[in-house]
Short mmCIF file of C-alpha atoms and ligand atoms in Angstrom, two decimals:
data_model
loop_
_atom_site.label_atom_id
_atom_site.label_comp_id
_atom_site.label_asym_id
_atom_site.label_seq_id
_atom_site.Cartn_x
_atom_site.Cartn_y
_atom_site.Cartn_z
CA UNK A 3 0.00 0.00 0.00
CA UNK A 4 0.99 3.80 -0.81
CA UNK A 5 1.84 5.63 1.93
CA UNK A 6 0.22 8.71 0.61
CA UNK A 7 -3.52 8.16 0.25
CA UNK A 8 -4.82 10.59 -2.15
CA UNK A 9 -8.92 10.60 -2.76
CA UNK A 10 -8.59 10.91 -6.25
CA UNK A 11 -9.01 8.52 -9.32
CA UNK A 12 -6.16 7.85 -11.48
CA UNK A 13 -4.01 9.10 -8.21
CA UNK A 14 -2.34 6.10 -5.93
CA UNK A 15 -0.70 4.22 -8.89
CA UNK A 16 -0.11 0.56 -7.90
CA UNK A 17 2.23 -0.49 -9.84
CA UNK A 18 6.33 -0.08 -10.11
CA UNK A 19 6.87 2.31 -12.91
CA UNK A 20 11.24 0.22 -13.19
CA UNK A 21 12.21 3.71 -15.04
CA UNK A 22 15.64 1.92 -14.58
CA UNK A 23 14.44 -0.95 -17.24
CA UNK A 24 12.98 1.41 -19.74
CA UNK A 25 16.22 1.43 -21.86
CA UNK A 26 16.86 -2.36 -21.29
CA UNK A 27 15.26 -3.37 -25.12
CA UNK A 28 16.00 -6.83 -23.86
CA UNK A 29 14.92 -6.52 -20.60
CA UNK A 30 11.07 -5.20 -21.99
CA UNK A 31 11.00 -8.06 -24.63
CA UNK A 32 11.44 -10.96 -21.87
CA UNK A 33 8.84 -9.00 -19.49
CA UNK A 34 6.55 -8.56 -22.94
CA UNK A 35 6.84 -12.35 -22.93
CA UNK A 36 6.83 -13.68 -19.69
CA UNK A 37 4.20 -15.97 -18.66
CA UNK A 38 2.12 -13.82 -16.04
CA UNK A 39 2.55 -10.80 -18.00
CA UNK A 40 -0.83 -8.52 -18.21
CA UNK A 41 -1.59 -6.81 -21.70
CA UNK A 42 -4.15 -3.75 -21.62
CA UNK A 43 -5.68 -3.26 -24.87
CA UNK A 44 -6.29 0.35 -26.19
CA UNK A 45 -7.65 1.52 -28.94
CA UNK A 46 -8.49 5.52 -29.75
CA UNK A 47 -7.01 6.23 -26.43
CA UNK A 48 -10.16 3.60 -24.70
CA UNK A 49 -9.58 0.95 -22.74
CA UNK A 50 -10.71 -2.42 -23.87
CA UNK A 51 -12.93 -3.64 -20.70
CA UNK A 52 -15.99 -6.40 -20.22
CA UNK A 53 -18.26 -6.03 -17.13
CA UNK A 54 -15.89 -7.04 -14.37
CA UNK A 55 -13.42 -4.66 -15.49
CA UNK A 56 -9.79 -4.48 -17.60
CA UNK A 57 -9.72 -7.49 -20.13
CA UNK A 58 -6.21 -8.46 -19.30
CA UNK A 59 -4.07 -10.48 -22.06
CA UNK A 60 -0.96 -12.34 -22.05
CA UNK A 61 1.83 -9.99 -23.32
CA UNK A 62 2.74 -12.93 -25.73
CA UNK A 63 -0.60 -12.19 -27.42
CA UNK A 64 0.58 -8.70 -28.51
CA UNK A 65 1.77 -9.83 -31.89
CA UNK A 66 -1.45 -11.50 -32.87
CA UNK A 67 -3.62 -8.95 -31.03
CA UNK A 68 -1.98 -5.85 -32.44
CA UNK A 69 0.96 -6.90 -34.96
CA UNK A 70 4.71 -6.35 -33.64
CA UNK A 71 4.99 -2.99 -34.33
CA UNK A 72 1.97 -1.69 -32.38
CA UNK A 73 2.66 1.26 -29.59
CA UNK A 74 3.23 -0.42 -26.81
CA UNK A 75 3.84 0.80 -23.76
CA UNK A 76 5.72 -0.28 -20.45
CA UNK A 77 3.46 0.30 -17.19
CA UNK A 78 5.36 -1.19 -14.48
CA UNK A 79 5.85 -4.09 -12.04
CA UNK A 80 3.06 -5.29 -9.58
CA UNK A 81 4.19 -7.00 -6.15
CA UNK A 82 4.22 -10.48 -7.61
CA UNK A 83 6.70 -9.48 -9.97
CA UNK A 84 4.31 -9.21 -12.93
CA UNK A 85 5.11 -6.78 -15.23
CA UNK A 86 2.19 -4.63 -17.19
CA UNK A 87 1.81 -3.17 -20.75
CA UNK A 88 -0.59 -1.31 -22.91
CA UNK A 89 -0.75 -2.13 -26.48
CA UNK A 90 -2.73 -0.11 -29.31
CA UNK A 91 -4.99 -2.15 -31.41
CA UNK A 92 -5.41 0.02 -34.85
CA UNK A 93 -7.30 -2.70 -36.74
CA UNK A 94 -11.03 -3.20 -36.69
CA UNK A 95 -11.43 -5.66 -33.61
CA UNK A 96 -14.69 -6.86 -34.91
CA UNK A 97 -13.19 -9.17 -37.04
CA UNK A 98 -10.62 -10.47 -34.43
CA UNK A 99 -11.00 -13.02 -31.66
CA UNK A 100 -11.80 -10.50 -28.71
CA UNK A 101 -14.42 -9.37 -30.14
CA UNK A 102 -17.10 -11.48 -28.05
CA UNK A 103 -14.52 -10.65 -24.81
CA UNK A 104 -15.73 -7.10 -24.35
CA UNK A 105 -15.61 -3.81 -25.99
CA UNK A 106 -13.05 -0.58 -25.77
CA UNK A 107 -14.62 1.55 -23.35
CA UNK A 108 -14.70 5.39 -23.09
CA UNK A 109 -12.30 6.23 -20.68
CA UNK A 110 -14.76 8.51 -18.32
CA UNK A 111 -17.20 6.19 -18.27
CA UNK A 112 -14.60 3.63 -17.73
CA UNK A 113 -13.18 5.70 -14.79
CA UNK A 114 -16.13 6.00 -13.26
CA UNK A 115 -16.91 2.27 -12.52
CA UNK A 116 -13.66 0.44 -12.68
CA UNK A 117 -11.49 -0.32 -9.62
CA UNK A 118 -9.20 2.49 -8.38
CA UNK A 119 -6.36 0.16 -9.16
CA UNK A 120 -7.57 -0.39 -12.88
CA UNK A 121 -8.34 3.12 -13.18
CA UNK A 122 -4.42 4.27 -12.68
CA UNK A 123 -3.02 1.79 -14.51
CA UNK A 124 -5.13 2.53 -17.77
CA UNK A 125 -5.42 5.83 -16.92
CA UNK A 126 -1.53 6.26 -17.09
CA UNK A 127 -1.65 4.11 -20.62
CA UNK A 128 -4.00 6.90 -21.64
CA UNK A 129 -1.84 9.66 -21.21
CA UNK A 130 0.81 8.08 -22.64
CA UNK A 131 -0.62 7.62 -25.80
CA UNK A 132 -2.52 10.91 -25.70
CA UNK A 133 0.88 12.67 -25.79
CA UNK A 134 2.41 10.36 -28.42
CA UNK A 135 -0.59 11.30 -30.78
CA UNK A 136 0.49 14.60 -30.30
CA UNK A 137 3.95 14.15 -30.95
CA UNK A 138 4.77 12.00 -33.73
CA UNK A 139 7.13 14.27 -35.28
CA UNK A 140 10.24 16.27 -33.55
CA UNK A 141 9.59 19.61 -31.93
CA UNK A 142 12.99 20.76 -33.08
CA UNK A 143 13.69 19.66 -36.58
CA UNK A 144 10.01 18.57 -37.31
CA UNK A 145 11.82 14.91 -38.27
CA UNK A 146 9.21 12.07 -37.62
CA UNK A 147 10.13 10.57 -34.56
CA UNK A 148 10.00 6.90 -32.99
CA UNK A 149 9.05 5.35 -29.75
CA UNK A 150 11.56 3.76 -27.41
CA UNK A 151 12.25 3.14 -23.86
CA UNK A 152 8.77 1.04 -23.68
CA UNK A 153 6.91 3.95 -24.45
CA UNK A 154 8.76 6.95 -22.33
CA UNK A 155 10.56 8.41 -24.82
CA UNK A 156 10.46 9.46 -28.07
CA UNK A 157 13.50 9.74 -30.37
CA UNK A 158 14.43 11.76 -33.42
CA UNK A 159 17.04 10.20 -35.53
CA UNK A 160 17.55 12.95 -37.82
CA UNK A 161 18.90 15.72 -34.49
CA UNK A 162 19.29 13.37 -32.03
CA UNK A 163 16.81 15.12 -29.96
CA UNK A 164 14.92 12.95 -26.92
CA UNK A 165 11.80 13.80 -25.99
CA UNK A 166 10.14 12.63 -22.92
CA UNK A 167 6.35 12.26 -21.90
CA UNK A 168 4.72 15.68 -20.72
CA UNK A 169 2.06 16.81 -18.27
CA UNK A 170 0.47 20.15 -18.53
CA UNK A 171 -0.09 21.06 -14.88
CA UNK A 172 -3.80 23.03 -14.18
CA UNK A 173 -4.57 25.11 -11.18
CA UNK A 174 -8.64 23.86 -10.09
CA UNK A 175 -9.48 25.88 -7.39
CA UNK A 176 -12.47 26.54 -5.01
CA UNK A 177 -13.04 30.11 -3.89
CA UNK A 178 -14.08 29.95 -0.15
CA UNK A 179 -14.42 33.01 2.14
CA UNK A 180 -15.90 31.87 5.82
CA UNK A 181 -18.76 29.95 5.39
CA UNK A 182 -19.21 29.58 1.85
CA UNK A 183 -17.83 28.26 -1.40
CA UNK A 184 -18.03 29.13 -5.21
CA UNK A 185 -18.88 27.27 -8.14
CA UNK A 186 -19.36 28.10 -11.42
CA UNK A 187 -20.33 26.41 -14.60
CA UNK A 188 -19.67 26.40 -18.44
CA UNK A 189 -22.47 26.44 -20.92
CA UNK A 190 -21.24 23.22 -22.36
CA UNK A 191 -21.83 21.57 -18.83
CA UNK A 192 -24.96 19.74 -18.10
CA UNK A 193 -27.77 21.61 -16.61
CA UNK A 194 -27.59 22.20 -13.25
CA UNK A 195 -23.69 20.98 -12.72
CA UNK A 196 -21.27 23.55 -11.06
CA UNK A 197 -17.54 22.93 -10.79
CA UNK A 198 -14.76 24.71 -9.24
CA UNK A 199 -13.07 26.88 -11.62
CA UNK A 200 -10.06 25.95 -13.67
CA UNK A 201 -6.94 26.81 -15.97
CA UNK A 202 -3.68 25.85 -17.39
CA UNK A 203 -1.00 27.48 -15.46
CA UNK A 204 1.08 29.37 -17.85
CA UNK A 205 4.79 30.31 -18.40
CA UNK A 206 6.36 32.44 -15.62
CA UNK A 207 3.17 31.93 -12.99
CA UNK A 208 3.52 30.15 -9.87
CA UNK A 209 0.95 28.03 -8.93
CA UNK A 210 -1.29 30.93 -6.18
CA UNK A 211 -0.33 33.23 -9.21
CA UNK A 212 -2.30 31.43 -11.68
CA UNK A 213 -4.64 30.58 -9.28
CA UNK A 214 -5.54 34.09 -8.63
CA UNK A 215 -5.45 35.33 -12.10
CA UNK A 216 -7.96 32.55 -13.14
CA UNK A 217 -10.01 33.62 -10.07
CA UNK A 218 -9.78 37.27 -11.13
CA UNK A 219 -10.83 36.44 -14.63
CA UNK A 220 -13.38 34.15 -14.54
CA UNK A 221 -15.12 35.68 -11.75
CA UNK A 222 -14.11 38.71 -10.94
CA UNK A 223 -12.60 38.30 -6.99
CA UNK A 224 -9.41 38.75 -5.28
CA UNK A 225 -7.51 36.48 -4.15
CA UNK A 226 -5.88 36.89 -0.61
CA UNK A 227 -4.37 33.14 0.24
CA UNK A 228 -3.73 29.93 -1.67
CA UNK A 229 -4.28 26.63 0.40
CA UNK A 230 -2.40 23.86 -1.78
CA UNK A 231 -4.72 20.27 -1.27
CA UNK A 232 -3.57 17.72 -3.31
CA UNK A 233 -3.43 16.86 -7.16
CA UNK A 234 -4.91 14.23 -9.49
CA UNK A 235 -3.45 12.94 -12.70
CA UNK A 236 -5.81 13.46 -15.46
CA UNK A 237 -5.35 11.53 -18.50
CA UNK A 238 -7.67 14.55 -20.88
CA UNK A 239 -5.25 14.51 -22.62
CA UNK A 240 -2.25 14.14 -20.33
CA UNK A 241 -2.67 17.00 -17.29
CA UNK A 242 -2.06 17.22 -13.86
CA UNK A 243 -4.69 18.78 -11.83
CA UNK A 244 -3.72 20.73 -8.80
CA UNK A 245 -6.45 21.46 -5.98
CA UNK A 246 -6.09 24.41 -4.75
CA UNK A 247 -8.37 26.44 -1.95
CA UNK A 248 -8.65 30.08 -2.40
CA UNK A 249 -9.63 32.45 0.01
CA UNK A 250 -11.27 35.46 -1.72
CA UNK A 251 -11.77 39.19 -0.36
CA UNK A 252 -15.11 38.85 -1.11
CA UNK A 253 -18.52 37.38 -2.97
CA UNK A 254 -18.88 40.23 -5.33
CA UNK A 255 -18.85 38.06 -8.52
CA UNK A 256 -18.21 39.63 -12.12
CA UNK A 257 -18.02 37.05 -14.79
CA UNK A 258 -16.20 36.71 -18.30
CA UNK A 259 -18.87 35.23 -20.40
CA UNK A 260 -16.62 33.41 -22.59
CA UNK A 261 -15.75 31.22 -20.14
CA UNK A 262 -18.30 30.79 -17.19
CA UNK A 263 -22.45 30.88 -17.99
CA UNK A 264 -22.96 31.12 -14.61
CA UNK A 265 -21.73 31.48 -10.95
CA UNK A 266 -23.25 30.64 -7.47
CA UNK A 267 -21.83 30.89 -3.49
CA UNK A 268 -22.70 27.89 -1.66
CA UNK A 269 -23.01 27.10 2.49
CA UNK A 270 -21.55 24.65 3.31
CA UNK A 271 -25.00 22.78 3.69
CA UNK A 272 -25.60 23.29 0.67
CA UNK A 273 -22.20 22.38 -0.94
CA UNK A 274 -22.79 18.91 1.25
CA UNK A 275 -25.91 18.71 -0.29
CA UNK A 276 -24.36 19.28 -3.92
CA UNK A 277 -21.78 16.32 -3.72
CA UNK A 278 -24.40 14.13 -2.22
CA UNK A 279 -27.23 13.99 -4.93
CA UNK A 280 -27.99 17.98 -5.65
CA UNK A 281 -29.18 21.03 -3.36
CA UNK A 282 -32.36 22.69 -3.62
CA UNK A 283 -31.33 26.68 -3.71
CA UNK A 284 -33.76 28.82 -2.16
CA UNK A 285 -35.22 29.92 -5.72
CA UNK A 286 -36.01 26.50 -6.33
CA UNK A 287 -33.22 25.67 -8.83
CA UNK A 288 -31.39 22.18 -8.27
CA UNK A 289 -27.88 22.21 -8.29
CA UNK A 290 -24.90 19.12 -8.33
CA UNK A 291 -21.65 18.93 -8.39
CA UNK A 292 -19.44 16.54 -11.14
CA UNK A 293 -19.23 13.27 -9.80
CA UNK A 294 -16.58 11.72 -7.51
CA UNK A 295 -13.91 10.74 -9.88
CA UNK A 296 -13.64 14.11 -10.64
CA UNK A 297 -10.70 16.31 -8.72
CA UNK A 298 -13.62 19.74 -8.15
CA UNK A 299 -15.80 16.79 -6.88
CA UNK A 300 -13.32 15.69 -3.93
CA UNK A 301 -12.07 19.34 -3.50
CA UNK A 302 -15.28 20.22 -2.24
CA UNK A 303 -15.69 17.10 0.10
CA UNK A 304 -12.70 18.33 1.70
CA UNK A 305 -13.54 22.05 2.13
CA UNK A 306 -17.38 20.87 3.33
CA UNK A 307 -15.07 18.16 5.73
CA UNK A 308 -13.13 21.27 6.88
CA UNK A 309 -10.10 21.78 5.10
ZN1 LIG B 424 14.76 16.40 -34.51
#
């Protein structure tokens, strides 16, 4: 077991990433083959799942699964010593022996039922091959590049440059001052969902700096302290979320339109109520909060649980 316990899914990741055997070639084609090795299928960045969970294969069965030169990546070691890998199925599976096994999943939906276990391990497969669909060809000589080191590298042969698996590291933060919180929500959210409020952090910010400019600009209030929580992977496409509790001056909101529809301030009753099912607001309108595998979801669990 971890000895951090983080609330959050993809978080906790249960296996032992062995960066130390990513550039042993040999090394990852013995694991690949060994007997108790566990294959996760992926294809378009979804999982391929049945109703108890992960489909795991034999990593021998990558060749006739996938063909030898599918993506495959490297995902660690569990505590039996068996080691894990994603491979990317690009052929129609229809017409292939799984297809009676199960079905690719989308990965939210996926995330929302499977294990916390399962949900790392294919969540961190999913990033991976998010950022390698992004990055097929060299950021400094614009070369087409290959994969190596079991999927944690890329390399360019023509400039020699190496380029290694990035996340893109988002501020989500919850604007609290005494007794209440805010929320606010994006048109293209489903009706009646609020969310604490979000952004990439960008070059030359710290963390409370970006944190109180998103504050400022999505809803108009000043930030006067930044509470760090904790932070959740998220695989969409390969960020790392970082919960963040701002205290705010005050509850005089001003919104950009572009980005938030709508803004509300919350008791914590009521926030309780909104991670729990929905609150009733005193005009009658019902209002929720995004479910539990999401980072806002937990953030506010821990403010109503008095963080
Ligand atoms: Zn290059």
């Amino acid at each position: 077991m971890p000895l951090l316990r983080n609330p959050n899914a993809f978080a906790d990741y249960p296996l032992d990433k062995a960066g130390f055997r990513r550039r042993d070639s040999a090394w990852l084609a013995d694991a690949l083959a060994h007997e108790a090795s566990q294959l996760a299928l992926f294809r378009k960045l979804n999982p391929f799942c049945n109703e108890d969970g992960v489909v795991w294969f034999a990593g021998a069965a990558r060749d006739a699964l996938c063909g030898p030169e599918a993506n495959t990546v490297f995902l660690g070691v569990d505590g039996d010593g068996r080691p894990y890998f994603a491979a990317e199925m690009t052929r129609d599976p229809s017409d292939s022996f799984i297809a009676d096994m199960g079905a690719f999943e989308d990965m939210r939906a996926a995330a929302a039922r499977l294990s916390d276990r399962e949900t790392s391990i294919v969540g961190c497969a999913r990033a991976l091959y998010e950022w390698h669909g992004r990055h097929s060809h060299c950021s400094n000589c614009g070369a087409a590049t290959f994969i190596t080191d079991g999927g944690w590298r890329r390399q360019c042969p023509a400039c020699k440059a190496e380029h290694f698996p990035k996340v893109d590291p988002v501020v989500i933060m919850l604007p609290v001052r005494g007794d209440r919180c805010c929320l606010g929500r994006q048109a293209r959210f489903p009706r009646g969902m609020f969310s604490a409020l979000a952004g990439f952090v960008e070059p030359g910010e710290s963390l409370e700096e970006a944190c109180a400019r998103e504050v400022k600009e999505e809803v108009g209030l000043d930030t006067i302290d930044v509470r760090y929580h904790f932070t959740q992977p998220w695989p969409f496409p390969h960020s790392l979320m970082i919960g963040l509790i701002a205290e705010v001056a005050d509850e005089a909101l001003t919104l950009d339109q572009d980005e938030i529809d709508e803004a509300i301030w919350l008791t914590r009753e009521e926030a309780r109520a909104a991670i729990s099912g929905g609150c009733t607001m005193p005009d009658g309108r019902k209002v929720f909060a995004p479910p539990p595998f999401a980072i806002a979801h937990q953030l506010v669990k821990a403010w109503v649980g008095g963080a």
